[in-house]
CSV table of C-alpha atoms in Angstrom, one decimal:
chain,number,residue,atom,x,y,z
A,25,MET,CA,80.1,186.2,11.2
A,26,PHE,CA,76.6,187.1,10.4
A,27,ASP,CA,76.2,183.4,9.6
A,28,GLN,CA,76.7,181.8,13.7
A,29,LEU,CA,73.4,184.2,14.6
A,30,PRO,CA,70.6,181.7,15.5
A,31,LEU,CA,68.7,183.7,13.7
A,32,PHE,CA,70.2,183.5,10.5
A,33,GLN,CA,71.1,179.6,11.1
A,34,VAL,CA,67.2,178.8,11.2
A,35,ALA,CA,66.3,180.6,8.7
A,36,SER,CA,69.0,178.7,7.1
A,37,SER,CA,68.5,175.4,8.4
A,38,MET,CA,64.7,175.4,7.3
A,39,ALA,CA,65.0,176.7,4.1
A,40,ARG,CA,67.8,173.2,3.3
A,41,HIS,CA,64.7,171.7,5.4
A,42,ALA,CA,62.5,172.8,2.9
A,43,SER,CA,64.3,172.1,-0.4
A,44,ALA,CA,64.8,168.4,0.9
A,45,ARG,CA,61.0,168.0,1.8
A,46,HIS,CA,61.0,169.4,-2.0
A,47,GLN,CA,63.0,166.6,-3.6
A,48,VAL,CA,61.7,163.7,-2.0
A,49,ILE,CA,58.0,165.6,-3.2
A,50,ALA,CA,58.6,165.4,-6.2
A,51,GLU,CA,60.0,161.8,-6.8
A,52,ASN,CA,56.8,161.5,-5.2
A,53,VAL,CA,54.7,162.9,-8.3
A,54,ALA,CA,57.9,160.8,-10.3
A,55,ASN,CA,56.8,157.7,-9.7
A,56,ALA,CA,53.2,158.7,-9.6
A,57,ASP,CA,52.7,155.8,-12.2
A,58,THR,CA,55.3,153.5,-10.6
A,59,PRO,CA,53.5,150.5,-9.4
A,60,GLY,CA,54.3,148.9,-6.6
A,61,PHE,CA,56.2,153.1,-4.8
A,62,ARG,CA,55.4,154.1,-1.9
A,63,ALA,CA,55.7,157.9,-1.2
A,64,ARG,CA,57.4,159.1,1.3
A,65,ASP,CA,57.8,162.5,3.1
A,66,VAL,CA,60.2,164.3,5.6
A,67,LYS,CA,60.0,164.8,9.3
A,68,ALA,CA,58.4,167.9,9.7
A,69,PHE,CA,60.7,170.6,11.1
A,70,SER,CA,58.6,171.8,14.1
A,71,GLU,CA,59.5,168.3,15.3
A,72,TYR,CA,63.6,168.7,15.2
A,73,VAL,CA,63.0,172.2,16.8
A,74,ASN,CA,60.2,171.3,19.8
A,75,GLU,CA,62.8,168.5,20.8
A,76,PRO,CA,63.5,168.0,23.9
A,77,PHE,CA,67.0,169.6,25.4
A,78,THR,CA,69.6,169.1,24.3
A,79,PRO,CA,73.0,170.0,25.0
A,80,ARG,CA,74.6,173.3,22.7
A,81,ALA,CA,76.9,171.9,20.4
A,82,THR,CA,79.4,174.2,18.6
A,83,ARG,CA,79.8,172.3,15.3
A,84,PRO,CA,77.7,170.6,13.4
A,85,GLY,CA,79.0,166.9,15.1
A,86,HIS,CA,79.8,167.9,18.2
A,87,VAL,CA,77.9,166.2,21.3
A,88,GLY,CA,75.6,164.9,18.3
A,89,GLY,CA,74.4,168.8,16.9
A,90,SER,CA,71.8,171.1,17.4
A,91,PRO,CA,68.3,169.7,16.1
A,92,ILE,CA,68.2,172.8,13.9
A,93,LEU,CA,71.7,171.1,12.7
A,94,ARG,CA,70.2,168.4,12.1
A,95,ALA,CA,66.8,169.0,10.7
A,96,ALA,CA,69.6,170.8,7.6
A,97,ASN,CA,71.8,168.1,7.4
A,98,GLN,CA,70.1,164.7,8.1
A,99,THR,CA,66.6,165.0,7.3
A,100,GLU,CA,64.7,161.6,8.2
A,101,VAL,CA,62.3,160.0,4.7
A,102,PHE,CA,59.9,157.9,6.1
A,103,LEU,CA,56.7,156.6,4.2
A,104,ASP,CA,53.8,158.4,4.1
A,105,GLU,CA,51.2,156.4,5.8
A,106,THR,CA,48.5,158.8,5.7
A,107,VAL,CA,47.9,157.7,1.3
A,108,ASP,CA,45.3,155.6,0.2
A,109,GLU,CA,47.2,152.6,-2.1
A,110,SER,CA,45.8,153.0,-5.7
A,111,GLY,CA,44.6,150.9,-7.9
A,112,ASN,CA,48.2,149.4,-9.0
A,113,ASP,CA,49.1,149.2,-5.4
A,114,ASN,CA,50.8,152.8,-5.5
A,115,SER,CA,50.6,154.9,-2.5
A,116,VAL,CA,51.0,158.2,-4.2
A,117,SER,CA,48.5,161.1,-3.9
A,118,LEU,CA,49.2,163.7,-6.6
A,119,GLU,CA,46.4,166.0,-4.7
A,120,SER,CA,48.4,165.2,-1.4
A,121,GLU,CA,51.7,166.1,-3.1
A,122,MET,CA,50.3,169.3,-4.8
A,123,VAL,CA,49.5,170.4,-0.6
A,124,LYS,CA,52.6,169.3,1.1
A,125,SER,CA,54.7,170.9,-2.5
A,126,VAL,CA,52.5,174.3,-1.6
A,127,GLN,CA,53.6,174.0,1.9
A,128,SER,CA,57.0,172.9,1.5
A,129,GLN,CA,57.1,176.6,-0.7
A,130,GLY,CA,55.6,178.6,1.7
A,131,GLN,CA,57.9,177.5,4.1
A,132,HIS,CA,60.5,178.2,2.0
A,133,ALA,CA,59.6,181.7,1.5
A,134,LEU,CA,59.1,182.2,5.3
A,135,ALA,CA,62.4,180.8,6.1
A,136,MET,CA,63.8,184.0,3.1
A,137,ALA,CA,61.7,186.8,4.7
A,138,ILE,CA,63.1,185.8,8.3
A,139,TYR,CA,66.8,186.3,6.7
A,140,ARG,CA,66.2,189.3,4.4
A,141,LYS,CA,64.6,190.7,7.1
A,142,ALA,CA,67.5,189.3,9.4
A,143,SER,CA,69.9,190.9,7.9
A,144,ASP,CA,68.0,194.2,7.6
A,145,LEU,CA,67.9,194.5,11.2
A,146,MET,CA,72.0,194.1,10.5
A,147,ARG,CA,72.5,196.3,8.2
A,148,ILE,CA,69.9,199.0,10.6
A,149,SER,CA,71.6,198.1,13.5
A,150,LEU,CA,75.6,198.9,11.6
A,151,GLY,CA,74.1,202.6,10.8
A,152,ARG,CA,74.6,200.6,6.4
A,153,ARG,CA,71.1,201.1,4.5
């Protein structure tokens, strides 16, 4: 029942998006020494949320779904062109990946904080603590 509330959907989508980004970052780090490997990244969660208005969907596959549901279920992975190539034709920068990892962890922590506070508000409104 509560999973249908928009605040819970946003928090859940944000956490899943952070998890997907963290997975891509881990793959980049794992391939840091692979010749010819290109670093990848995930489209930012804020870009999904700030997309132009789309009709409201009643379920994930209906009318294209909402941007927030797409952020959680269909993260767009792209080649990260902001990193310079090293000598072995590899574009992974461990420093850059560490910064992205911290950002991803922060996004996940924020999502969990939103979810926790929304749950607390629901319990208080129901008279339970």
